Coordinates of C-alpha atoms in Angstrom, one line a residue:
Chain I
X868 CA 6.0 -26.5 -6.4
X869 CA 3.3 -27.0 -3.8
X870 CA 4.0 -26.8 -0.1
X871 CA 1.8 -28.0 2.8
X872 CA 2.0 -27.4 6.5
X873 CA -0.5 -28.9 8.8
X874 CA 1.3 -29.9 12.0
X875 CA 0.0 -27.3 14.5
X876 CA -2.6 -27.7 17.3
X877 CA -4.2 -24.3 16.5
X878 CA -4.9 -25.6 13.0
X879 CA -6.8 -28.8 13.9
X880 CA -10.2 -27.7 12.7
X881 CA -8.9 -26.1 9.6
X882 CA -8.2 -28.1 6.4
X883 CA -5.0 -27.4 4.5
X884 CA -7.0 -26.7 1.4
X885 CA -9.0 -23.9 3.1
X886 CA -6.4 -21.3 2.3
X887 CA -4.4 -21.3 -1.0
X888 CA -1.6 -18.9 -1.6
X889 CA -0.8 -18.0 -5.2
X890 CA 2.8 -16.8 -5.6
X891 CA 5.9 -17.0 -7.8
X892 CA 8.2 -20.0 -7.2
X893 CA 11.8 -19.7 -6.0
X894 CA 11.7 -16.5 -4.1
X895 CA 10.4 -15.4 -0.7
X896 CA 9.1 -12.1 -2.2
X897 CA 5.9 -10.5 -1.1
X898 CA 4.4 -13.9 -0.6
X899 CA 6.7 -14.3 2.4
X900 CA 4.7 -11.8 4.4
X901 CA 1.6 -13.9 4.0
X902 CA 3.5 -17.1 4.8
X903 CA 4.9 -15.7 8.0
X904 CA 1.4 -15.0 9.3
X905 CA 0.2 -18.5 8.6
X906 CA 3.4 -20.0 10.0
X907 CA 3.3 -17.9 13.2
X908 CA -0.2 -19.0 14.1
X909 CA 0.2 -22.6 12.7
X910 CA -2.7 -22.4 10.4
X911 CA -2.2 -24.7 7.4
X912 CA -2.2 -23.5 3.8
X913 CA -1.3 -24.8 0.4
X914 CA 0.5 -23.0 -2.4
X915 CA 0.2 -22.8 -6.1
X916 CA 3.5 -21.6 -7.6
X917 CA 3.8 -22.9 -11.1
X918 CA 3.5 -19.7 -13.2
X919 CA 1.6 -21.3 -16.1
X920 CA -1.1 -22.4 -13.6
X921 CA -0.8 -19.6 -10.9
X922 CA -1.0 -16.6 -13.2
X923 CA -4.2 -17.5 -15.1
X924 CA -5.8 -18.7 -11.8
X925 CA -5.7 -15.2 -10.5
X926 CA -5.7 -13.0 -13.5
X927 CA -8.3 -14.7 -15.8
X928 CA -11.8 -13.9 -14.6
X929 CA -12.9 -17.3 -15.8
X930 CA -10.9 -19.0 -13.1
X931 CA -10.2 -16.1 -10.6
X932 CA -13.9 -15.2 -10.3
X933 CA -14.6 -11.5 -9.7
X934 CA -12.4 -9.5 -9.5
X935 CA -9.4 -10.6 -11.6
X936 CA -6.1 -9.6 -9.9
X937 CA -3.2 -7.4 -10.9
X938 CA -0.4 -9.6 -9.6
X939 CA 0.5 -12.2 -6.9
X940 CA 0.5 -12.7 -4.0
X941 CA -3.2 -13.7 -3.8
X942 CA -4.9 -15.7 -1.2
X943 CA -8.0 -17.9 -1.7
X944 CA -10.1 -17.7 1.4
X945 CA -12.2 -20.7 2.7
X946 CA -15.3 -19.0 1.1
X947 CA -13.6 -19.3 -2.3
X948 CA -13.1 -15.6 -2.7
X949 CA -9.5 -14.6 -3.7
X950 CA -7.9 -11.5 -2.2
X951 CA -4.7 -10.0 -3.6
X952 CA -2.4 -7.1 -2.5
X953 CA -0.2 -8.0 0.4
X954 CA -1.6 -5.4 2.8
X955 CA -5.2 -6.3 2.0
X956 CA -4.5 -10.0 2.6
X957 CA -2.8 -9.3 5.9
X958 CA -5.5 -6.8 7.0
X959 CA -8.1 -9.4 6.2
X960 CA -6.6 -12.3 8.1
X961 CA -5.1 -10.3 11.0
X962 CA -8.2 -10.3 13.2
X963 CA -9.1 -13.9 12.3
X964 CA -5.6 -15.0 13.3
X965 CA -5.3 -12.9 16.4
X966 CA -2.6 -10.7 14.8
X967 CA -4.5 -7.4 14.8
X968 CA -3.4 -6.1 18.2
X969 CA -6.8 -6.5 19.9
X970 CA -6.6 -5.0 23.4
X971 CA -9.2 -4.5 26.1
X972 CA -10.5 -1.0 26.4
X973 CA -9.5 -0.1 22.9
X974 CA -11.7 0.1 19.8
X975 CA -10.9 -3.1 17.9
X976 CA -11.2 -1.5 14.4
X977 CA -9.0 1.4 15.4
X978 CA -6.2 -0.8 16.7
X979 CA -6.5 -3.0 13.6
X980 CA -6.1 0.2 11.4
X981 CA -3.0 1.2 13.4
X982 CA -1.5 -2.3 12.7
X983 CA -2.5 -1.9 9.0
X984 CA -0.8 1.5 8.9
X985 CA 2.4 0.1 10.3
X986 CA 2.3 -2.8 7.8
X987 CA 1.8 -0.3 4.9
X988 CA 4.8 1.8 6.0
X989 CA 7.0 -1.3 6.3
X990 CA 5.8 -2.5 2.9
X991 CA 6.7 1.0 1.5
X992 CA 10.3 0.2 2.6
X993 CA 9.9 -3.2 0.9
X994 CA 9.0 -1.5 -2.4
X995 CA 11.7 1.1 -2.2
X996 CA 14.3 -1.7 -1.6
X997 CA 13.1 -3.4 -4.7
X998 CA 13.2 -0.2 -6.7
X999 CA 16.9 0.3 -5.8
X1000 CA 17.9 -2.4 -8.2
X1001 CA 15.1 -1.6 -10.7
X1002 CA 14.8 2.3 -10.7
X1003 CA 13.9 2.6 -14.4
X1004 CA 11.8 -0.4 -15.5
X1005 CA 10.7 -3.6 -13.8
X1006 CA 10.5 -5.1 -17.3
X1007 CA 14.3 -4.7 -17.9
X1008 CA 17.2 -6.5 -16.2
X1009 CA 19.2 -5.0 -13.4
X1010 CA 22.2 -5.1 -15.7
X1011 CA 20.5 -2.6 -18.0
X1012 CA 20.0 0.0 -15.3
X1013 CA 23.1 -0.4 -13.2
X1014 CA 24.2 3.2 -13.3
X1015 CA 20.8 4.5 -12.2
X1016 CA 20.7 1.7 -9.5
X1017 CA 24.0 2.9 -8.1
X1018 CA 22.7 6.4 -7.8
X1019 CA 19.4 5.3 -6.2
X1020 CA 21.3 2.9 -3.8
X1021 CA 23.4 5.9 -2.6
X1022 CA 20.2 7.8 -1.7
X1023 CA 18.6 4.7 -0.2
X1024 CA 21.5 3.9 2.1
X1025 CA 22.1 7.5 3.2
X1026 CA 18.5 8.7 3.5
X1027 CA 15.6 6.3 3.0
X1028 CA 16.8 3.3 5.0
X1029 CA 17.8 5.3 8.1
X1030 CA 14.5 7.2 7.9
X1031 CA 12.4 4.1 7.9
X1032 CA 14.4 2.4 10.7
X1033 CA 14.2 5.6 12.7
X1034 CA 10.5 5.7 12.3
X1035 CA 10.0 2.2 13.5
X1036 CA 12.4 2.8 16.4
X1037 CA 10.3 5.8 17.4
X1038 CA 7.1 3.7 17.2
X1039 CA 8.7 1.0 19.4
X1040 CA 9.9 3.6 21.9
X1041 CA 6.5 5.3 22.0
X1042 CA 4.5 2.1 22.6
X1043 CA 2.9 2.8 26.0
X1044 CA 2.4 -0.9 26.8
X1045 CA 5.9 -2.2 26.8
X1046 CA 7.9 -1.8 29.9
X1047 CA 11.3 -2.7 31.5
X1048 CA 13.2 -2.2 28.3
X1049 CA 11.3 -5.0 26.4
X1050 CA 10.2 -2.8 23.5
X1051 CA 10.0 -5.5 20.9
X1052 CA 6.4 -5.2 20.0
X1053 CA 5.1 -2.5 17.6
X1054 CA 1.5 -2.6 19.0
X1055 CA 0.6 -3.6 22.5
X1056 CA 2.5 -6.6 23.9
X1057 CA 1.4 -9.3 21.4
X1058 CA 2.7 -10.2 17.9
X1059 CA 0.9 -8.5 15.1
X1060 CA 1.2 -8.7 11.3
X1061 CA 3.2 -5.4 11.6
X1062 CA 5.9 -7.2 13.7
X1063 CA 6.1 -10.1 11.2
X1064 CA 6.3 -7.8 8.2
X1065 CA 9.0 -5.6 9.9
X1066 CA 11.0 -8.8 10.8
X1067 CA 10.9 -10.0 7.2
X1068 CA 12.0 -6.6 5.8
X1069 CA 14.9 -6.1 8.3
X1070 CA 16.0 -9.7 7.6
X1071 CA 15.8 -9.1 3.8
X1072 CA 17.6 -5.7 4.0
X1073 CA 20.3 -7.2 6.1
X1074 CA 20.9 -9.8 3.4
X1075 CA 20.9 -7.2 0.6
X1076 CA 22.9 -4.5 2.3
X1077 CA 25.0 -6.2 5.0
X1078 CA 27.6 -3.5 5.3
X1079 CA 25.1 -0.7 5.5
X1080 CA 22.9 -2.5 8.0
X1081 CA 26.0 -3.4 10.2
X1082 CA 27.0 0.3 10.2
X1083 CA 23.5 1.4 11.1
X1084 CA 23.2 -1.2 13.9
X1085 CA 26.5 -0.1 15.3
X1086 CA 25.2 3.4 15.9
X1087 CA 22.9 2.0 18.6
X1088 CA 20.1 4.2 17.3
X1089 CA 17.8 1.4 16.2
X1090 CA 18.3 -1.1 19.1
X1091 CA 14.6 -1.8 19.5
X1092 CA 14.1 -2.5 15.8
X1093 CA 16.9 -5.1 15.9
X1094 CA 15.5 -6.5 19.2
X1095 CA 12.2 -7.0 17.5
X1096 CA 13.8 -8.8 14.6
X1097 CA 15.6 -11.1 17.0
X1098 CA 12.5 -11.6 19.1
X1099 CA 10.4 -12.7 16.1
X1100 CA 13.0 -15.1 14.8
X1101 CA 13.0 -16.8 18.2
X1102 CA 9.2 -17.2 18.3
X1103 CA 8.7 -21.0 18.4
X1104 CA 6.8 -21.6 15.2
X1105 CA 8.8 -19.0 13.3
X1106 CA 12.1 -20.5 14.5
X1107 CA 10.9 -23.9 13.3
X1108 CA 9.8 -22.5 10.0
X1109 CA 13.1 -20.7 9.4
X1110 CA 15.0 -23.9 10.0
X1111 CA 12.7 -25.9 7.7
X1112 CA 13.0 -26.5 4.0
X1113 CA 9.9 -24.3 3.4
X1114 CA 11.8 -21.1 4.1
X1115 CA 13.3 -20.2 0.7
X1116 CA 16.7 -18.4 0.4
X1117 CA 16.9 -14.9 -1.0
X1118 CA 17.9 -14.8 -4.7
X1119 CA 16.7 -12.6 -7.6
X1120 CA 13.6 -11.3 -5.9
X1121 CA 13.0 -8.1 -3.9
X1122 CA 16.1 -8.5 -1.7
X1123 CA 19.2 -9.0 -3.8
X1124 CA 22.7 -8.7 -2.7
X1125 CA 24.8 -6.7 -5.2
X1126 CA 28.2 -5.9 -3.7
X1127 CA 28.4 -2.7 -5.8
X1128 CA 25.1 -1.4 -4.3
X1129 CA 26.1 -1.9 -0.7
X1130 CA 28.4 0.3 1.4
X1131 CA 29.0 1.5 4.9
X1132 CA 27.6 4.9 4.2
Chain Z
X674 CA -4.7 27.1 5.3
X675 CA -7.7 25.5 6.9
X676 CA -10.8 24.5 5.1
X677 CA -14.2 23.6 6.4
X678 CA -17.2 22.0 4.8
X679 CA -20.4 21.5 6.7
X680 CA -23.3 22.1 4.4
X681 CA -24.6 18.6 3.9
X682 CA -27.7 16.9 5.3
X683 CA -25.8 13.6 5.9
X684 CA -23.4 15.5 8.1
X685 CA -25.9 17.0 10.5
X686 CA -25.0 15.1 13.6
X687 CA -21.3 15.3 12.9
X688 CA -19.2 18.3 14.1
X689 CA -16.6 19.6 11.6
X690 CA -13.9 19.2 14.3
X691 CA -14.6 15.4 14.6
X692 CA -12.3 14.6 11.7
X693 CA -9.0 16.5 11.1
X694 CA -7.0 15.8 7.9
X695 CA -3.2 16.6 8.2
X696 CA -1.7 17.2 4.8
X697 CA 0.7 19.4 2.8
X698 CA -0.6 22.7 1.6
X699 CA -0.9 23.6 -2.1
X700 CA -1.2 20.2 -3.8
X701 CA -4.1 17.7 -4.1
X702 CA -1.5 14.9 -3.5
X703 CA -2.4 11.7 -1.5
X704 CA -4.6 13.8 0.8
X705 CA -7.0 14.2 -2.1
X706 CA -8.0 10.5 -1.9
X707 CA -9.2 11.2 1.7
X708 CA -10.9 14.5 0.8
X709 CA -12.9 12.8 -2.0
X710 CA -14.4 10.3 0.4
X711 CA -15.5 13.0 2.8
X712 CA -16.8 15.2 -0.1
X713 CA -18.7 12.3 -1.7
X714 CA -20.6 11.5 1.5
X715 CA -20.9 15.1 2.7
X716 CA -19.3 14.5 6.1
X717 CA -17.5 17.6 7.4
X718 CA -13.8 17.8 8.2
X719 CA -11.2 20.3 9.0
X720 CA -7.6 20.4 7.7
X721 CA -4.2 21.3 9.2
X722 CA -1.8 22.2 6.3
X723 CA 0.8 24.5 7.7
X724 CA 4.0 22.4 7.6
X725 CA 5.4 23.8 10.8
X726 CA 2.3 22.8 12.7
X727 CA 1.2 19.8 10.6
X728 CA 4.4 17.8 10.6
X729 CA 5.1 17.8 14.4
X730 CA 1.4 17.2 15.1
X731 CA 1.7 13.8 13.4
X732 CA 5.4 12.8 13.8
X733 CA 6.2 13.9 17.4
X734 CA 4.8 11.4 19.8
X735 CA 4.2 14.2 22.3
X736 CA 1.5 15.6 20.1
X737 CA 0.6 12.6 17.8
X738 CA 0.1 10.2 20.6
X739 CA 0.9 6.6 19.9
X740 CA 2.1 5.8 17.3
X741 CA 4.0 8.6 15.6
X742 CA 3.5 8.7 11.9
X743 CA 5.9 8.4 8.9
X744 CA 4.3 11.0 6.7
X745 CA 1.0 12.7 5.8
X746 CA -1.8 12.3 5.0
X747 CA -3.0 11.4 8.5
X748 CA -6.6 11.6 9.8
X749 CA -7.6 12.3 13.4
X750 CA -10.7 10.2 14.2
X751 CA -13.5 11.4 16.5
X752 CA -11.9 9.3 19.2
X753 CA -8.7 11.3 19.0
X754 CA -6.6 8.5 17.5
X755 CA -4.7 9.4 14.4
X756 CA -4.4 7.0 11.4
X757 CA -1.9 7.6 8.6
X758 CA -1.2 5.8 5.3
X759 CA -3.8 6.6 2.6
X760 CA -5.1 3.0 2.2
X761 CA -5.4 2.5 5.9
X762 CA -7.4 5.7 6.3
X763 CA -9.7 4.8 3.4
X764 CA -10.1 1.2 4.6
X765 CA -11.0 2.5 8.1
X766 CA -13.6 5.0 7.0
X767 CA -15.1 3.1 4.1
X768 CA -17.6 1.0 6.1
X769 CA -18.5 3.9 8.3
X770 CA -19.2 6.1 5.2
X771 CA -21.0 3.4 3.2
X772 CA -18.2 3.2 0.7
X773 CA -17.1 -0.4 1.4
X774 CA -19.4 -2.1 -1.2
X775 CA -21.7 -3.7 1.4
X776 CA -24.0 -6.1 -0.5
X777 CA -26.8 -8.4 0.7
X778 CA -25.8 -12.0 0.7
X779 CA -22.0 -11.3 0.7
X780 CA -19.6 -11.3 3.7
X781 CA -19.2 -7.7 4.6
X782 CA -15.5 -8.1 5.5
X783 CA -14.7 -9.9 2.3
X784 CA -16.3 -7.3 0.1
X785 CA -14.5 -4.6 2.1
X786 CA -11.2 -6.4 1.5
X787 CA -11.9 -6.5 -2.3
X788 CA -12.5 -2.8 -2.2
X789 CA -9.2 -2.4 -0.2
X790 CA -7.4 -4.5 -2.8
X791 CA -8.6 -2.3 -5.6
X792 CA -7.7 0.9 -3.7
X793 CA -4.2 -0.5 -3.2
X794 CA -3.7 -1.4 -6.8
X795 CA -4.8 2.1 -7.9
X796 CA -2.5 3.7 -5.3
X797 CA 0.4 1.6 -6.8
X798 CA -0.3 3.4 -10.0
X799 CA -0.4 6.7 -8.1
X800 CA 3.1 5.9 -6.7
X801 CA 4.5 4.8 -10.0
X802 CA 3.3 8.0 -11.6
X803 CA 5.1 9.9 -8.9
X804 CA 8.3 7.9 -9.4
X805 CA 8.4 8.8 -13.1
X806 CA 9.6 12.3 -12.3
X807 CA 11.6 11.1 -9.2
X808 CA 13.2 7.8 -10.2
X809 CA 16.4 8.2 -8.3
X810 CA 15.7 10.3 -5.1
X811 CA 12.7 12.0 -3.7
X812 CA 15.0 14.3 -1.8
X813 CA 16.4 15.8 -5.1
X814 CA 14.8 18.0 -7.7
X815 CA 13.3 16.6 -10.9
X816 CA 15.8 18.8 -12.7
X817 CA 18.6 16.7 -11.2
X818 CA 17.2 13.4 -12.5
X819 CA 15.7 14.4 -15.9
X820 CA 17.6 11.8 -18.0
X821 CA 16.6 9.0 -15.8
X822 CA 13.0 10.4 -15.6
X823 CA 12.8 10.4 -19.4
X824 CA 13.8 6.7 -19.5
X825 CA 11.3 5.8 -16.8
X826 CA 8.6 7.8 -18.5
X827 CA 9.1 5.8 -21.7
X828 CA 8.5 2.5 -19.8
X829 CA 5.6 4.0 -17.9
X830 CA 3.8 5.2 -21.0
X831 CA 4.5 2.0 -23.0
X832 CA 4.0 -0.7 -20.3
X833 CA 2.9 0.4 -16.9
X834 CA 0.0 2.8 -17.6
X835 CA -1.7 0.5 -20.2
X836 CA -1.2 -2.5 -17.8
X837 CA -3.0 -0.7 -15.0
X838 CA -5.8 0.7 -17.2
X839 CA -6.2 -2.8 -18.7
X840 CA -6.5 -4.3 -15.2
X841 CA -9.2 -1.9 -14.1
X842 CA -11.0 -2.3 -17.4
X843 CA -11.0 -6.1 -16.9
X844 CA -12.3 -5.6 -13.3
X845 CA -15.1 -3.3 -14.6
X846 CA -16.0 -5.8 -17.3
X847 CA -16.0 -8.7 -14.8
X848 CA -18.3 -7.0 -12.3
X849 CA -21.3 -9.4 -12.3
X850 CA -23.6 -6.7 -10.9
X851 CA -23.5 -4.1 -13.6
X852 CA -25.8 -4.6 -16.6
X853 CA -27.0 -2.9 -19.7
X854 CA -23.5 -1.5 -20.5
X855 CA -23.4 0.6 -17.4
X856 CA -20.1 -0.8 -16.1
X857 CA -19.0 2.3 -14.2
X858 CA -18.7 0.7 -10.7
X859 CA -15.7 -1.4 -9.7
X860 CA -17.6 -3.2 -6.9
X861 CA -21.4 -3.8 -7.0
X862 CA -23.5 -0.9 -8.1
X863 CA -22.6 1.7 -5.5
X864 CA -19.7 4.1 -5.2
X865 CA -16.8 2.8 -3.2
X866 CA -13.5 4.3 -2.1
X867 CA -12.0 2.3 -5.0
X868 CA -14.1 4.3 -7.5
X869 CA -13.1 7.6 -6.0
X870 CA -9.4 6.7 -5.9
X871 CA -9.5 5.5 -9.5
X872 CA -11.3 8.6 -10.6
X873 CA -8.6 10.8 -9.0
X874 CA -5.7 8.9 -10.5
X875 CA -7.2 8.9 -14.0
X876 CA -7.9 12.6 -13.6
X877 CA -4.3 13.2 -12.4
X878 CA -2.7 11.1 -15.1
X879 CA -4.8 12.8 -17.7
X880 CA -3.3 16.1 -16.5
X881 CA 0.3 14.8 -16.4
X882 CA 0.3 12.8 -19.6
X883 CA -2.4 14.3 -21.8
X884 CA -1.0 13.0 -25.1
X885 CA -0.6 9.5 -23.9
X886 CA -4.0 9.4 -22.2
X887 CA -5.7 10.7 -25.3
X888 CA -3.9 8.0 -27.4
X889 CA -4.9 5.3 -25.0
X890 CA -8.5 6.5 -24.8
X891 CA -8.7 6.6 -28.7
X892 CA -8.0 2.8 -28.8
X893 CA -11.4 2.1 -27.2
X894 CA -9.8 -0.5 -25.0
X895 CA -10.5 1.3 -21.7
X896 CA -14.0 2.7 -22.3
X897 CA -15.3 1.5 -18.9
X898 CA -12.4 3.1 -17.1
X899 CA -13.1 6.5 -18.7
X900 CA -16.9 6.0 -18.2
X901 CA -16.2 5.5 -14.5
X902 CA -14.1 8.7 -14.3
X903 CA -16.9 10.7 -16.0
X904 CA -19.6 9.1 -13.8
X905 CA -17.7 10.0 -10.6
X906 CA -17.1 13.6 -11.7
X907 CA -20.9 14.0 -12.3
X908 CA -21.8 12.7 -8.8
X909 CA -23.7 15.7 -7.3
X910 CA -21.4 16.4 -4.3
X911 CA -18.2 15.6 -6.3
X912 CA -19.4 17.9 -9.0
X913 CA -20.0 20.7 -6.5
X914 CA -16.6 20.0 -4.9
X915 CA -14.7 20.1 -8.2
X916 CA -16.3 23.4 -9.0
X917 CA -15.5 24.9 -5.5
X918 CA -12.4 26.7 -4.4
X919 CA -11.6 23.7 -2.2
X920 CA -10.4 21.6 -5.1
X921 CA -6.8 22.5 -5.6
X922 CA -5.1 22.5 -9.0
X923 CA -2.3 20.1 -9.8
X924 CA 1.1 21.7 -9.5
X925 CA 4.4 20.2 -8.2
X926 CA 2.9 17.2 -6.4
X927 CA 2.4 13.7 -7.6
X928 CA 0.8 14.6 -10.9
X929 CA 3.1 17.0 -12.8
X930 CA 2.9 17.9 -16.4
X931 CA 6.4 17.9 -18.0
X932 CA 6.0 18.2 -21.8
X933 CA 9.2 16.2 -22.3
X934 CA 7.9 13.2 -20.3
X935 CA 4.6 12.9 -22.3
X936 CA 4.1 11.4 -25.7
X937 CA 1.6 9.5 -27.8
X938 CA 3.5 6.3 -27.4

């Protein structure tokens, strides 16, 4: 499977071959965090998803160049260099795409690092959500670690998920730039990679744990987090992307819905 | 506990109060990755470790400023801004400390992103090593999840640890800048934050899983990884630091030695 997007004005001077995303087929996964950045700004990209082509392209030094990569997602830059690791990719493209929170009177690199920090914390939640259904070994099936997954899901629902949502709510409430109740930006008053990553994770967790998320939402303690999620999904290019065939449904990736792992508490 | 180092020539124009590291007392932990960068370049820093002071300082917006932080380590920059998340801290200071792999003829930001990527992959191993003794819940004791830890340790020893070591060995072998068998730098021919992080993790894993690491070392498949570890520990300021009272022993942090979790296979 190979996808192309090249219909946006901001992208006019960029060729679609300039950026190539290497990722697994059939799941949004960690690749989705990279896709959302491209989709939000309307910069075109191509994808290589066929495992037999994708994996050697990034892990075999003969084709990846230096350095070979541990795992997808990986992004080939216009220079030809490939960068892997979701937070490294996002931190690299954020300033080039205007998603690094640049703000007059503030050190550009420091604001970028704050955005990077928030991306990393959100991706920690991403990883913990994955580990709920694979607590023992990522090389084994969920079905082989169901008992342990049930125990981990209990701690995740009771402690970890509320802790992360509470953190992002506190960040949104502390943002000194947002006024009049419109606290739907993590940094400043423009969309950053941190907003896009948090959107994707809240969306994915809502799919995987619908009962628990509904219960947490009903407490009213995380209103700004859910407002951010709703704000991002209404951003014009994101709205168009979500409605397009390019947005893949959740299945057996990071965000999986197992009825037995969900619960109101 | 508060530590100070201010005895290095490179540090002359910097005041020790310019950088403040917030981290837990009594363990090297993730804070160690930040300490090693400062120690390697000889830039002074102070630490705040007392939990009752350290935690509110970084998590309460009244003292942390914007944004509040999820967890230590966090580093206060000379500007007063606090950055948390180990990889964000390291990526921020790397170019300022000359640890970002800058190389003539290469795009500085791209090389920095490659270093960031390698740091992130090494820190993924750091996290997986932690999760071996806490597979179900970080809020519970190891003693409450020993059975699950034993199962996870088996997969970690057999699959995950060799996979990571193999990756870094492949990166070291692919480095086009190292010649004459001296492949002890991940990027170019100068020390980067990636080298320091990999050193610390190989050191910690060797403490936690001595039998498994000895068996893997004996295969001869990871010689460049172990050469890097030995090269870094002989770097003059690192050698001095390791011999000083400032280097804390491993105890009940990320790298724990539980006899029952180790094994040759």
